[in-house]
C-alpha positions in Angstrom: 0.0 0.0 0.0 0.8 3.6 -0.5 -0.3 5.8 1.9 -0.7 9.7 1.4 -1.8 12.5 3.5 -3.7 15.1 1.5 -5.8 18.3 0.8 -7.8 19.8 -1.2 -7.5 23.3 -0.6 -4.9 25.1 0.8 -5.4 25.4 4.5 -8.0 22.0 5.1 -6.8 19.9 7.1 -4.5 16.8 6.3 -6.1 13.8 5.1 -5.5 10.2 5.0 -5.9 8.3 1.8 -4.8 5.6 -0.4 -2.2 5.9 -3.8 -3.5 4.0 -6.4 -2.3 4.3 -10.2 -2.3 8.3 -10.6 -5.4 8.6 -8.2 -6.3 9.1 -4.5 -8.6 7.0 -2.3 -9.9 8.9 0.2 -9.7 6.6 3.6 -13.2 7.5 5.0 -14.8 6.4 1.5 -12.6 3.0 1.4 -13.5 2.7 5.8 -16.1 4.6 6.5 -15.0 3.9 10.4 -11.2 4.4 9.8 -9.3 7.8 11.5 -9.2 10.5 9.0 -5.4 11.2 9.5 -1.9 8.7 9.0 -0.8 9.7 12.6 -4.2 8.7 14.0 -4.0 5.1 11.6 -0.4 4.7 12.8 -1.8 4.8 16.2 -3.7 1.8 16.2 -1.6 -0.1 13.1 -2.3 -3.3 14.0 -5.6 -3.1 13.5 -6.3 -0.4 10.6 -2.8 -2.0 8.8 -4.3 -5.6 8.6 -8.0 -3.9 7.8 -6.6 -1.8 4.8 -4.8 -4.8 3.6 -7.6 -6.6 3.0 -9.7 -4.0 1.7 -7.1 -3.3 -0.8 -6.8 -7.0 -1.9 -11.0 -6.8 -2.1 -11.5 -7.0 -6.3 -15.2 -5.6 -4.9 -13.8 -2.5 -2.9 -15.6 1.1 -3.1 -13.7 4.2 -2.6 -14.0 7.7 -4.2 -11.0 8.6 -6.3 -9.6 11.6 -6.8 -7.0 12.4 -9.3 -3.2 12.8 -8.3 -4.0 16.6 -9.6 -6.6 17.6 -8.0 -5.2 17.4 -4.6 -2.5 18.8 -2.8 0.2 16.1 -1.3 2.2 16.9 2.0 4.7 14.9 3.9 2.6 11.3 4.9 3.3 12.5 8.8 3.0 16.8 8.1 4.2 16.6 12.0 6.0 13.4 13.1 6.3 12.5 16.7 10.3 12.7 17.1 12.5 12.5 14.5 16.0 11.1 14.5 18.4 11.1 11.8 20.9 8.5 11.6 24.7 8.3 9.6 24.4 4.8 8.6 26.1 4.6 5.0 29.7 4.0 5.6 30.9 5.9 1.8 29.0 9.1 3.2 30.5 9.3 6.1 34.1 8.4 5.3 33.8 11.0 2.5 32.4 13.8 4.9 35.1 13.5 7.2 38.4 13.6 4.6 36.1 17.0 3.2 37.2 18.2 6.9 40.5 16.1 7.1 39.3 13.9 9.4 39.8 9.7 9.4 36.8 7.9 10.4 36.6 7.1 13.8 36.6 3.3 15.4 33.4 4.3 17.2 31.1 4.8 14.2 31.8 1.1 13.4 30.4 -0.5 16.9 27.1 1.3 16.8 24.7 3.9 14.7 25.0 7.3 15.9 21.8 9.7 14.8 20.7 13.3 16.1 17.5 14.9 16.7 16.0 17.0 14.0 12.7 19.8 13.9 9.3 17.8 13.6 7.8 21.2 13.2 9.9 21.8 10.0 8.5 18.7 7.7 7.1 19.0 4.1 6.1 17.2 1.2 6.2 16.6 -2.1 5.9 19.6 -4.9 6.5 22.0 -1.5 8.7 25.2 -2.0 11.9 25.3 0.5 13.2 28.3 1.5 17.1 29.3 1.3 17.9 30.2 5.2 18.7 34.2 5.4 22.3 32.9 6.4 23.5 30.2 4.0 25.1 30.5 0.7 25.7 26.4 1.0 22.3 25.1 0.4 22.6 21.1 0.0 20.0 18.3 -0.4 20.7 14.9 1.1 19.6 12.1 -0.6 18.0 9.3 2.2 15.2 7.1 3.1 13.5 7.0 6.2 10.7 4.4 8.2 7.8 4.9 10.1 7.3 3.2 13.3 4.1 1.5 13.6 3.9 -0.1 16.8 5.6 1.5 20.1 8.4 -0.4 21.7 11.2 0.1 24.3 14.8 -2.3 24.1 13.4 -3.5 20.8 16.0 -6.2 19.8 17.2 -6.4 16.1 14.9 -10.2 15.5 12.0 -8.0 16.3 12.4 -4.6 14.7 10.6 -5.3 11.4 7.5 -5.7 13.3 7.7 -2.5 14.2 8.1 -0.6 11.2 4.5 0.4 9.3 6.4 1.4 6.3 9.6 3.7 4.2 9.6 6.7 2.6 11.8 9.1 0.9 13.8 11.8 2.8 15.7 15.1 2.1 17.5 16.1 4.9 18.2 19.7 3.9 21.3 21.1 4.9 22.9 24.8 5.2 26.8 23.8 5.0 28.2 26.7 6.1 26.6 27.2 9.1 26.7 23.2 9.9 30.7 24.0 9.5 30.9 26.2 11.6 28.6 24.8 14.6 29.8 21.7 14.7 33.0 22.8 15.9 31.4 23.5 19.2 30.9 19.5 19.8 26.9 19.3 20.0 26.3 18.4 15.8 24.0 19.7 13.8 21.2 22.1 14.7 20.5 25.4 12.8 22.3 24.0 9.6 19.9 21.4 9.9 16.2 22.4 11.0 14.9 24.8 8.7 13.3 22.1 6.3 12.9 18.4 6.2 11.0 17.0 2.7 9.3 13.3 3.1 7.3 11.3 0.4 5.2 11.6 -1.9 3.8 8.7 0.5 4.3 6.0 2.7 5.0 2.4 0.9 4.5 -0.7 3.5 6.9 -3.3 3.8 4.8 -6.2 2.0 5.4 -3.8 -1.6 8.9 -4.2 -1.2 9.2 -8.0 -0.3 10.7 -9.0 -3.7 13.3 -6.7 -3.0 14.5 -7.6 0.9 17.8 -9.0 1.3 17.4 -11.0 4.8 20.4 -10.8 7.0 21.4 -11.8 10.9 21.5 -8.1 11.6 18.2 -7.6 10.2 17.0 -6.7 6.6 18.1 -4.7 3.2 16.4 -3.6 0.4 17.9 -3.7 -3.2 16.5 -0.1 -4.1 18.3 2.4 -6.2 18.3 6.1 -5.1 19.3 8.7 -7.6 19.0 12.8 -7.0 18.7 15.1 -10.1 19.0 18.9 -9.9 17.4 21.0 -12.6 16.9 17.4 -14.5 20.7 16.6 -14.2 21.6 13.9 -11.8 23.8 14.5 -9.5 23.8 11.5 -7.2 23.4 7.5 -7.5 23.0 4.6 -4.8 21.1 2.1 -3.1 19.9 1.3 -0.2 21.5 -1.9 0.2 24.6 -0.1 1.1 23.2 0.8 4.6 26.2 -0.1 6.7 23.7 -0.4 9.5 20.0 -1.6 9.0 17.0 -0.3 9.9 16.5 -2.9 12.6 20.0 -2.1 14.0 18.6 1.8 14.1 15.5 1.1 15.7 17.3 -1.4 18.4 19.5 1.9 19.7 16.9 4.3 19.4 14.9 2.1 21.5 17.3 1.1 24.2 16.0 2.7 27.3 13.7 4.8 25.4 9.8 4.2 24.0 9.0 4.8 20.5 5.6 5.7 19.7 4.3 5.3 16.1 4.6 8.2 13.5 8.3 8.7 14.9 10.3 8.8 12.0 13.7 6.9 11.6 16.1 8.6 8.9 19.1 6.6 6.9 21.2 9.0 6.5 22.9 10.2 3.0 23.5 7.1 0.7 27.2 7.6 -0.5 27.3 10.2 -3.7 24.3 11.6 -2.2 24.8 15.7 -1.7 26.7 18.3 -3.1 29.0 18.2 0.1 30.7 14.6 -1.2 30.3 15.7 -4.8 32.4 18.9 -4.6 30.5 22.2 -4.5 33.5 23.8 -7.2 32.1 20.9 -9.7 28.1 21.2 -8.7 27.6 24.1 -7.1 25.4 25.0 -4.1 21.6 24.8 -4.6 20.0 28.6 -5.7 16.4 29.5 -5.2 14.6 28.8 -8.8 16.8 25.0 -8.6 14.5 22.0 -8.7 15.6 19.2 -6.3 14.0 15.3 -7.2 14.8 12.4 -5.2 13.9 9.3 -6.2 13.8 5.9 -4.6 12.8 2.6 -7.1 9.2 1.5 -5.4 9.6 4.6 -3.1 8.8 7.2 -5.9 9.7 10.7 -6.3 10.3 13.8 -4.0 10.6 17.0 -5.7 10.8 20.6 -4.1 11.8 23.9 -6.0 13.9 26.4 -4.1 12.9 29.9 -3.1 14.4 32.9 -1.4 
């Protein structure tokens, strides 16, 4: 399933509702009993997940559909409950740190590291992202994130997949410069990070992407290639096989000694090749308002946002 959150009109309310083929099912016409918004589904994922899925496998189903155009499509949680922000692709990092000079360090092999990010700062698809005042080193960051469906504390790596309601794309939006200079103090990211985080178009569930799971002892992969264009020209290539650590390795330390709740969000980190930061800004350039920024993720689909001052 693809799940969207949606509006009409500028300034109604977010919706929940179904992808299907270049149209939108609105939820309430497909379960007339179901909660009208993702973070309220998510709540009780167990039960709506299992009820959708068998609605969508129905060949007798009703549902109103409205085309893809016709509605307005924002980030599939428009406020997530937390969001953390892993480094999990090895080639990022290591090419990152020799930008700064720096060797990678033996700790960021024995466990993921992530920070906090804004939950207040999340848009979607087709949404304009404004340049901060202060930045002249405006980068995209090419990632995929999950949804946590199902609260847990000390979740173990075996059980993690049961957790997770479903992936979608992510554009961590970055202002270099003032990352650069921040950082220095010791604490990571903050301002150069929490102006703007894109996510979607919508939210694919784990049983879409079966054919493409790699199993593994320290939990699972997907073969997925990730590509980011700018102005049509791409820029960056990967796939999210590369993951250093998995999803289920994220989730297990997020969760030690602390609940998640569904609708937190779980970011990958950049895949290796994926910003202008690894790429060389003297070859690419930094991003300018007018620039249009599309991420896309095979089964995931596309994230596009233009630039503005």
């Amino acid at each position: 399933m693809k799940l969207v959150s949606y509006r009409k009109n500028n300034g109604e309310a977010w919706r929940a509702g179904l992808y299907e083929e270049g149209y939108i099912v609105e939820m309430n016409h497909l379960l007339p009993d179901a909660p009208d918004t993702i973070p309220e589904l998510l709540g009780e994922w167990e039960v709506w997940g299992k009820r959708l899925q068998t609605e969508v496998a129905s060949k007798n189903r009703q549902g109103q559909r409205l085309k893809r155009e016709e509605v307005q499509l924002g980030s599939p949680l428009p406020r997530p409950g937390s969001f953390r922000d892993f480094y999990a692709f090895e080639a990022h990092v290591k090419t990152a740190r020799a930008q700064r000079g720096l060797e990678m360090v033996p700790e960021w092999y024995e466990f993921p590291v992530f920070y906090f990010s804004n939950t207040a700062a999340f848009s979607g698809p087709e949404a304009v992202i404004r340049r901060p005042k202060a930045t002249q080193w405006l980068d995209y960051e090419l990632e995929v994130a999950c949804v946590i469906g199902k609260a847990g504390v000390n979740i173990s790596v075996e059980e993690a997949a049961e957790h997770i309601a479903g992936y979608c794309i992510l554009n961590d939006w970055s202002a270099r410069d003032i990352q650069r200079e921040e950082v220095k103090v010791g604490l990571g990211p903050a301002k150069g990070k929490d102006f703007a985080t894109s996510m979607g178009p919508w939210l694919v569930t784990p049983d879409e992407l079966e054919n493409t799971r790699i199993a593994g002892e320290r939990g699972d992969r997907y073969d997925l290639a990730m590509v980011a264009r700018v102005n049509g020209v791409e820029y960056s290539r990967g796939n999210l096989k590369d993951l250093h650590f998995t999803f289920a390795e994220m989730i297990a330390r997020a969760s030690a000694d602390c609940m998640l709740y569904p609708g937190d969000v779980i970011g990958s980190g950049t895949v290796g090749t994926g910003c202008i930061l690894e790429l060389g800004a003297e070859r690419y350039g930094w991003l300018a308002p007018g620039d249009v920024v599309e991420l896309e993720v095979e089964r995931l689909g596309i994230l596009r946002n233009r630039i503005s001052e």
